[in-house]
Short mmCIF file of C-alpha atoms and ligand atoms in Angstrom, two decimals:
data_model
loop_
_atom_site.label_atom_id
_atom_site.label_comp_id
_atom_site.label_asym_id
_atom_site.label_seq_id
_atom_site.Cartn_x
_atom_site.Cartn_y
_atom_site.Cartn_z
CA MET A 283 -2.84 -45.95 -26.05
CA SER A 284 -1.55 -42.68 -24.77
CA TRP A 285 -1.13 -41.60 -21.20
CA ASN A 286 1.18 -39.33 -19.35
CA ILE A 287 3.98 -41.18 -17.53
CA GLU A 288 4.26 -38.20 -15.21
CA GLU A 289 0.97 -39.17 -13.59
CA LEU A 290 2.67 -42.26 -12.18
CA ALA A 291 5.34 -40.23 -10.40
CA ARG A 292 5.14 -39.27 -6.74
CA ASP A 293 3.40 -35.93 -6.11
CA ASN A 294 6.43 -34.44 -4.39
CA VAL A 295 8.67 -35.45 -7.30
CA ARG A 296 6.32 -33.87 -9.83
CA ALA A 297 6.35 -30.66 -7.79
CA LEU A 298 10.12 -30.73 -7.31
CA THR A 299 12.51 -28.13 -8.74
CA PRO A 300 15.86 -29.94 -8.89
CA TYR A 301 18.99 -28.33 -7.43
CA GLN A 302 20.45 -25.86 -9.92
CA SER A 303 24.04 -27.01 -9.69
CA ALA A 304 26.68 -24.81 -11.26
CA ARG A 305 27.26 -27.55 -13.85
CA ARG A 306 23.59 -27.76 -14.82
CA LEU A 307 23.46 -24.00 -15.34
CA GLY A 308 26.08 -24.36 -18.05
CA GLY A 309 28.03 -21.44 -19.47
CA ASN A 310 30.92 -21.21 -21.84
CA GLY A 311 33.75 -19.89 -19.81
CA ASP A 312 37.42 -20.13 -19.23
CA VAL A 313 37.26 -18.58 -15.77
CA TRP A 314 34.98 -20.72 -13.61
CA LEU A 315 34.25 -18.92 -10.37
CA ASN A 316 30.76 -20.29 -9.73
CA ALA A 317 31.06 -23.60 -7.88
CA ASN A 318 33.64 -22.97 -5.13
CA GLU A 319 35.94 -25.53 -6.71
CA PHE A 320 39.72 -25.43 -6.36
CA PRO A 321 40.96 -23.75 -9.56
CA LEU A 322 43.61 -26.30 -10.55
CA PRO A 323 43.61 -30.11 -10.76
CA VAL A 324 45.72 -32.03 -8.26
CA PRO A 325 47.58 -35.03 -9.68
CA PHE A 326 46.82 -38.48 -8.30
CA GLU A 327 47.29 -41.91 -9.79
CA LEU A 328 45.21 -45.02 -9.25
CA SER A 329 47.07 -47.75 -7.38
CA GLN A 330 44.31 -50.39 -7.17
CA GLN A 331 43.81 -52.93 -9.94
CA THR A 332 40.88 -54.79 -8.39
CA LEU A 333 37.88 -53.47 -10.28
CA ASN A 334 36.53 -57.03 -10.67
CA ARG A 335 35.70 -56.94 -6.93
CA TYR A 336 33.07 -54.92 -5.11
CA PRO A 337 34.61 -52.17 -2.95
CA GLU A 338 34.53 -52.06 0.86
CA CYS A 339 31.44 -50.19 2.09
CA GLN A 340 33.56 -48.08 4.45
CA PRO A 341 37.17 -48.37 3.24
CA LYS A 342 39.34 -48.85 6.35
CA VAL A 343 42.28 -46.74 5.17
CA VAL A 344 40.05 -43.80 4.29
CA ILE A 345 38.17 -43.98 7.59
CA ALA A 346 41.36 -44.36 9.67
CA ARG A 347 43.05 -41.44 7.94
CA TYR A 348 40.04 -39.12 8.18
CA ALA A 349 39.63 -40.03 11.87
CA ALA A 350 43.30 -39.16 12.48
CA TYR A 351 42.95 -35.92 10.47
CA SER A 352 39.89 -34.85 12.45
CA GLY A 353 41.08 -36.05 15.88
CA LEU A 354 38.25 -38.58 16.28
CA GLN A 355 37.83 -42.36 16.57
CA PRO A 356 37.20 -44.38 13.37
CA GLU A 357 33.77 -45.36 14.76
CA GLN A 358 32.82 -41.65 14.67
CA VAL A 359 33.44 -41.33 10.91
CA LEU A 360 31.27 -42.30 7.95
CA VAL A 361 32.34 -41.79 4.34
CA SER A 362 29.82 -41.20 1.53
CA ARG A 363 29.35 -39.99 -2.03
CA GLY A 364 29.99 -36.36 -1.19
CA ALA A 365 28.64 -34.39 1.76
CA ASP A 366 25.40 -34.16 -0.22
CA GLU A 367 24.78 -37.85 0.42
CA GLY A 368 25.43 -37.20 4.14
CA ILE A 369 22.71 -34.51 4.14
CA GLU A 370 20.26 -37.03 2.78
CA LEU A 371 21.33 -40.01 4.92
CA VAL A 372 20.49 -38.07 8.09
CA MET A 373 16.98 -37.33 6.79
CA ARG A 374 16.44 -40.91 5.67
CA ALA A 375 17.54 -42.33 9.02
CA PHE A 376 15.76 -39.84 11.29
CA CYS A 377 12.74 -38.30 9.53
CA GLU A 378 9.43 -40.00 8.92
CA PRO A 379 8.00 -38.76 5.58
CA CYS A 380 4.76 -36.75 5.93
CA LYS A 381 5.26 -36.57 9.71
CA ASP A 382 8.61 -35.13 10.80
CA ALA A 383 10.23 -31.90 9.66
CA ILE A 384 13.69 -30.47 9.17
CA LEU A 385 14.57 -26.84 9.83
CA PHE A 386 17.21 -24.53 8.37
CA CYS A 387 17.97 -20.81 8.27
CA PRO A 388 18.13 -19.07 4.89
CA PRO A 389 20.01 -17.65 3.14
CA THR A 390 21.97 -20.90 3.06
CA TYR A 391 22.91 -23.96 0.99
CA GLY A 392 20.20 -25.17 -1.38
CA MET A 393 20.42 -28.93 -0.93
CA TYR A 394 18.67 -29.12 2.46
CA SER A 395 15.32 -28.22 0.91
CA VAL A 396 15.90 -30.25 -2.27
CA SER A 397 16.70 -33.42 -0.30
CA ALA A 398 13.69 -32.89 1.98
CA GLU A 399 11.36 -32.38 -0.99
CA THR A 400 12.74 -35.44 -2.77
CA ILE A 401 12.20 -37.67 0.25
CA GLY A 402 8.85 -36.08 1.13
CA ILE A 403 9.74 -34.40 4.41
CA GLU A 404 8.41 -31.02 5.45
CA TYR A 405 11.06 -28.32 5.65
CA ARG A 406 10.69 -25.29 7.83
CA THR A 407 12.71 -22.13 7.37
CA VAL A 408 13.63 -19.58 10.00
CA PRO A 409 15.42 -16.68 8.27
CA THR A 410 18.62 -15.55 9.90
CA ARG A 411 18.87 -12.16 11.55
CA GLU A 412 20.19 -9.32 9.37
CA ASN A 413 23.78 -10.10 10.33
CA TRP A 414 23.26 -13.70 9.11
CA GLN A 415 23.35 -15.13 12.62
CA LEU A 416 20.78 -17.56 14.00
CA ASN A 417 17.46 -16.20 15.22
CA LEU A 418 17.36 -18.43 18.29
CA PRO A 419 13.97 -17.35 19.76
CA ALA A 420 12.30 -17.88 16.36
CA ILE A 421 13.95 -21.32 16.04
CA ALA A 422 12.73 -22.24 19.55
CA ASP A 423 9.19 -21.27 18.51
CA ARG A 424 9.22 -23.53 15.48
CA LEU A 425 10.94 -26.68 16.78
CA ASP A 426 7.74 -28.66 17.28
CA GLY A 427 7.93 -31.81 15.14
CA VAL A 428 11.45 -30.97 13.93
CA LYS A 429 13.89 -33.90 13.92
CA VAL A 430 16.93 -32.29 12.28
CA VAL A 431 18.23 -28.71 12.24
CA TYR A 432 20.75 -27.99 9.46
CA MET A 433 23.22 -25.21 10.16
CA CYS A 434 26.01 -24.25 7.75
CA SER A 435 29.17 -22.71 9.28
CA PRO A 436 30.92 -21.06 7.59
CA ASN A 437 27.71 -20.42 5.69
CA ASN A 438 27.30 -20.81 1.95
CA PRO A 439 26.75 -18.36 0.22
CA THR A 440 27.31 -15.59 2.81
CA GLY A 441 30.79 -16.70 3.96
CA ASN A 442 30.33 -15.93 7.68
CA LEU A 443 30.79 -18.20 10.68
CA ILE A 444 27.87 -18.85 12.99
CA ASP A 445 28.53 -17.53 16.52
CA PRO A 446 29.72 -20.53 18.61
CA ASP A 447 27.69 -19.33 21.62
CA ASP A 448 24.56 -19.49 19.45
CA ILE A 449 25.49 -23.00 18.23
CA ARG A 450 25.83 -24.06 21.86
CA ALA A 451 22.43 -22.54 22.67
CA LEU A 452 20.94 -24.37 19.68
CA LEU A 453 22.43 -27.65 20.90
CA GLU A 454 21.00 -27.08 24.40
CA MET A 455 17.58 -26.17 22.99
CA THR A 456 17.40 -29.30 20.80
CA ALA A 457 18.79 -31.83 23.32
CA GLY A 458 16.60 -34.92 23.46
CA LYS A 459 14.41 -33.68 20.56
CA ALA A 460 16.36 -33.16 17.37
CA LEU A 461 19.76 -33.58 15.74
CA VAL A 462 21.86 -30.54 14.86
CA VAL A 463 23.78 -31.02 11.60
CA ALA A 464 26.71 -28.62 11.26
CA ASP A 465 27.70 -28.38 7.60
CA GLU A 466 31.46 -27.72 7.64
CA ALA A 467 32.11 -28.01 3.89
CA TYR A 468 34.50 -25.02 4.07
CA ILE A 469 36.01 -25.55 7.53
CA GLU A 470 39.58 -26.02 6.19
CA PHE A 471 39.59 -22.29 5.36
CA CYS A 472 38.98 -21.45 9.06
CA PRO A 473 40.01 -24.59 10.98
CA GLN A 474 39.90 -22.80 14.34
CA ALA A 475 36.07 -22.85 14.10
CA LYS A 476 35.65 -26.62 13.78
CA LEU A 477 33.14 -28.33 16.08
CA SER A 478 34.58 -31.87 16.14
CA GLY A 479 35.80 -31.30 19.73
CA TRP A 480 32.16 -30.82 20.78
CA LEU A 481 31.06 -34.34 19.86
CA LYS A 482 32.05 -35.61 23.32
CA ASP A 483 29.50 -33.25 24.91
CA TYR A 484 26.60 -33.57 22.45
CA PRO A 485 25.19 -36.95 21.36
CA HIS A 486 22.90 -35.17 18.86
CA LEU A 487 25.61 -33.22 17.02
CA VAL A 488 26.44 -34.31 13.45
CA ILE A 489 29.18 -32.69 11.33
CA LEU A 490 29.46 -32.80 7.54
CA ARG A 491 32.78 -32.52 5.70
CA THR A 492 33.91 -32.91 2.10
CA LEU A 493 36.94 -33.41 -0.14
CA SER A 494 35.27 -31.18 -2.78
CA LYS A 495 36.45 -27.76 -1.64
CA ALA A 496 39.81 -27.24 0.12
CA PHE A 497 41.00 -30.74 -0.87
CA ALA A 498 40.42 -29.85 -4.54
CA LEU A 499 38.51 -33.04 -5.41
CA ALA A 500 34.97 -31.99 -6.34
CA GLY A 501 35.02 -34.49 -9.19
CA LEU A 502 35.85 -37.37 -6.86
CA ARG A 503 32.51 -37.19 -4.96
CA CYS A 504 33.68 -38.00 -1.46
CA GLY A 505 32.41 -36.58 1.83
CA PHE A 506 32.34 -37.43 5.52
CA THR A 507 29.83 -37.45 8.35
CA LEU A 508 31.24 -37.13 11.87
CA ALA A 509 29.09 -38.10 14.85
CA ASN A 510 29.03 -40.38 17.87
CA LYS A 511 28.76 -44.12 17.26
CA PRO A 512 25.00 -44.46 17.90
CA VAL A 513 24.28 -41.92 15.13
CA ILE A 514 26.82 -43.46 12.74
CA ASP A 515 25.32 -46.93 13.36
CA LEU A 516 21.88 -45.65 12.31
CA LEU A 517 23.24 -43.96 9.19
CA MET A 518 25.03 -47.20 8.28
CA LYS A 519 21.62 -48.91 8.17
CA VAL A 520 20.36 -46.71 5.33
CA ILE A 521 23.53 -46.14 3.28
CA THR A 522 23.83 -48.00 -0.03
CA PRO A 523 25.96 -51.19 0.07
CA TYR A 524 28.80 -49.68 -2.02
CA PRO A 525 28.71 -45.88 -1.69
CA LEU A 526 32.34 -45.39 -2.80
CA ALA A 527 33.79 -46.74 -6.04
CA THR A 528 37.21 -48.40 -5.66
CA PRO A 529 39.06 -45.58 -7.52
CA VAL A 530 37.39 -42.99 -5.26
CA ALA A 531 38.53 -44.78 -2.09
CA ASP A 532 42.00 -45.21 -3.61
CA ILE A 533 42.44 -41.48 -4.25
CA ALA A 534 40.72 -40.39 -1.02
CA GLY A 535 43.24 -42.51 0.91
CA GLN A 536 46.11 -40.78 -0.88
CA VAL A 537 44.81 -37.24 -0.37
CA LEU A 538 44.41 -37.94 3.36
CA SER A 539 48.06 -38.97 3.73
CA ASP A 540 50.37 -36.54 5.54
CA ARG A 541 51.64 -35.32 2.18
CA GLY A 542 48.13 -34.84 0.82
CA ILE A 543 47.04 -32.88 3.89
CA ALA A 544 50.16 -30.69 3.73
CA LEU A 545 49.38 -29.92 0.07
CA MET A 546 45.79 -29.00 0.98
CA ARG A 547 47.03 -26.61 3.71
CA GLN A 548 49.37 -24.95 1.24
CA HIS A 549 46.47 -24.51 -1.21
CA VAL A 550 44.31 -23.02 1.56
CA ALA A 551 47.04 -20.49 2.43
CA GLU A 552 47.27 -19.46 -1.25
CA LEU A 553 43.52 -19.10 -1.66
CA ASN A 554 43.19 -17.16 1.60
CA ALA A 555 45.85 -14.73 0.33
CA ASN A 556 44.02 -14.40 -3.01
CA ARG A 557 40.78 -13.77 -1.14
CA ALA A 558 42.33 -10.94 0.88
CA TRP A 559 43.64 -9.40 -2.34
CA LEU A 560 40.30 -9.73 -4.15
CA LEU A 561 38.35 -8.36 -1.19
CA GLU A 562 40.54 -5.28 -1.16
CA GLN A 563 40.22 -4.80 -4.94
CA LEU A 564 36.43 -5.27 -4.97
CA SER A 565 35.94 -2.75 -2.18
CA ARG A 566 37.57 -0.08 -4.37
CA LEU A 567 35.21 -0.53 -7.35
CA SER A 568 32.37 1.94 -7.77
CA LEU A 569 30.23 -0.84 -9.26
CA VAL A 570 30.36 -2.75 -6.00
CA GLN A 571 28.00 -1.55 -3.27
CA GLN A 572 29.13 -3.92 -0.55
CA VAL A 573 31.68 -6.69 -0.12
CA PHE A 574 31.12 -9.13 2.72
CA PRO A 575 34.00 -10.58 4.73
CA SER A 576 34.47 -14.31 4.22
CA GLU A 577 36.01 -17.26 6.06
CA THR A 578 35.81 -19.42 2.92
CA ASN A 579 37.03 -19.79 -0.68
CA TYR A 580 34.37 -17.41 -2.02
CA ILE A 581 33.25 -13.82 -1.54
CA LEU A 582 29.71 -12.46 -1.65
CA ALA A 583 29.36 -8.96 -3.08
CA ARG A 584 26.40 -6.69 -3.75
CA PHE A 585 26.26 -4.77 -7.03
CA ALA A 586 24.09 -1.86 -8.14
CA ASP A 587 23.00 -3.78 -11.24
CA SER A 588 23.95 -7.39 -10.61
CA PRO A 589 22.12 -8.94 -13.62
CA ALA A 590 24.04 -6.66 -16.00
CA VAL A 591 27.36 -7.44 -14.31
CA PHE A 592 26.63 -11.15 -14.26
CA GLU A 593 25.70 -11.20 -17.95
CA SER A 594 28.55 -9.06 -19.13
CA LEU A 595 31.09 -11.25 -17.30
CA TRP A 596 29.32 -14.39 -18.56
CA ASP A 597 29.69 -13.14 -22.13
CA GLN A 598 33.41 -12.64 -21.46
CA GLY A 599 33.75 -16.21 -20.20
CA ILE A 600 33.92 -15.31 -16.50
CA ILE A 601 31.24 -17.35 -14.76
CA LEU A 602 29.98 -16.28 -11.31
CA ARG A 603 27.07 -17.52 -9.21
CA ASP A 604 23.96 -15.35 -9.09
CA GLN A 605 22.42 -15.11 -5.59
CA ASN A 606 19.75 -12.56 -6.51
CA LYS A 607 16.90 -14.95 -5.66
CA ASN A 608 18.33 -16.16 -2.34
CA LEU A 609 16.53 -14.67 0.69
CA GLY A 610 17.82 -11.17 1.46
CA LEU A 611 20.55 -11.36 -1.18
CA ALA A 612 19.06 -9.13 -3.90
CA GLY A 613 21.87 -7.77 -6.06
CA CYS A 614 24.41 -10.27 -4.74
CA LEU A 615 26.86 -12.37 -6.74
CA ARG A 616 29.04 -15.09 -5.23
CA ILE A 617 32.60 -15.22 -6.50
CA SER A 618 34.75 -18.32 -5.93
CA ILE A 619 38.43 -17.62 -5.26
CA GLY A 620 40.47 -18.77 -8.25
CA THR A 621 44.14 -18.49 -9.06
CA ARG A 622 45.68 -15.03 -8.65
CA GLN A 623 45.59 -14.69 -12.42
CA GLU A 624 41.87 -15.46 -12.52
CA CYS A 625 41.22 -12.95 -9.72
CA GLU A 626 43.16 -10.31 -11.67
CA HIS A 627 41.25 -11.13 -14.84
CA LEU A 628 37.96 -10.63 -12.98
CA VAL A 629 39.04 -7.34 -11.41
CA ALA A 630 40.22 -6.02 -14.80
CA ALA A 631 36.84 -6.86 -16.36
CA LEU A 632 34.99 -5.19 -13.47
CA GLN A 633 37.19 -2.09 -13.76
CA VAL A 634 36.22 -1.76 -17.43
CA LEU A 635 32.54 -2.10 -16.51
CA SER A 636 32.93 0.50 -13.74
CA VAL A 637 34.38 3.01 -16.19
CA GLU A 638 31.63 2.30 -18.75
CA ASN A 639 28.98 2.87 -16.09
CA ALA A 640 30.56 5.96 -14.51
C1 PLP B 279 29.72 -27.95 -1.72
C2 PLP B 279 28.88 -28.11 -0.51
C3 PLP B 279 28.41 -29.36 -0.09
C4 PLP B 279 28.51 -30.59 -0.94
O1 PLP B 279 29.71 -31.17 -0.95
P1 PLP B 279 29.94 -32.50 -1.82
O2 PLP B 279 30.86 -33.26 -0.95
O3 PLP B 279 30.56 -32.05 -3.09
O4 PLP B 279 28.62 -33.18 -2.01
C5 PLP B 279 27.71 -29.44 1.09
N1 PLP B 279 27.45 -28.35 1.81
C6 PLP B 279 27.85 -27.13 1.43
C7 PLP B 279 27.54 -25.95 2.27
C8 PLP B 279 28.56 -26.97 0.24
O5 PLP B 279 28.90 -25.75 -0.17
#
C-alpha cells in the first residue's frame, strides 16, 4: 500500500512556506549579524531545583517584575514562549478561521503572515507609504472583516518608528471593530516611543514585548503581551497550560530584577553607540547607495549589487540578512549591531569590496 501522507494534511499547511528564520537559513560564520541578537551571552544561573513539578502557567515573580518594569498592573501582563507566541495567541483568541482577517503593512516582520496562514486566517496587506509610514486611508478602505491590525514600531526590518499621531488615528478608526497589536520587540532601544501609557485610553490596544533583543536572551524564548484585563483573560483561555519551562521562568525573573534591567540599559547604550558609528562608516562607502536611520539594534542599507555583497561577506563568515525580496526593499541588506569589533570587521570587509569594485 502506498499513499502520500501529505494528502492528509490541511490545505493551508500544504500551501505554507514556513518562516525563514535566521537559524534555518544556516551559514558558517563567526560574525552573526542576521538575527538582531545581542552579540554576547549574559551569564545567569539556575536557582530552581524543582523540575519534577509542572511550572506555574504565569509565574508570579516574572509577571510582577515585568508589570513593575512596564508601569502596568500584573493583570495587564501575559508571559509566553517568545513574542511570536503572543502574535499567534491574539489570532487564535479573536479570529475565526475562514471568516475573519488580519491586516498588516509591509515591509514588516514576517511572522504575521506565517501565523495567519498556519491557523487558516486571511491576511490582508496594505503597503506603507514610501517613507514607511502607515497609509491610513488605504487601511480604512480595507478594514471590512478585519479583527486584528498588526503594526510594528520600531519596524523590522526598516528600523523606523511609526508616527504616534498615525497610531492614534488607527486606534480611533478601529475602535469597536478590531484590535491593534503594536509589536514593540525593539522598544528598549527607543523607550520614549513606548505605548504602554495608552492602554488606559484604548481597550483594543495590545502590545508585544520580548526578552530576545535588548535583554540578550533570544535563546530563552520568553515574551510578553500587554493589554487590559478583558483581552488578557481571553488570551489566557487559549494559551497552553505550561507555556514557560521552569528554567525559563527562573532566568526571566532574574533578568527583570533591578540589576538585570540596569545591565540591559547599559547594553542598549553600548549598541546605540555602535549603531551611530556603523551608520557613519556605512554612509562613507561607495558600495552603499543609502543607509536608513534606525531606532533599533539593526541598520537597513541599500547596495548597488546586494547579492554580490551578501555572498562575499557570507563567504568571509560575516552573515547578514537579505531583504531583497521584502516589498520595496530591492537591494537592501539588514545588519544587526554587534560588538564594536564585529562592526569594525564588517566595515573593513566592505572597504575591501568597495576598492575592488571601484
Ligand atoms: C524578534 C521579533 C519578534 C519575536 O520575538 P521572540 O520573543 O523571540 O519570539 C517579534 N516581533 C518582531 C518585530 C521581532 O523582530
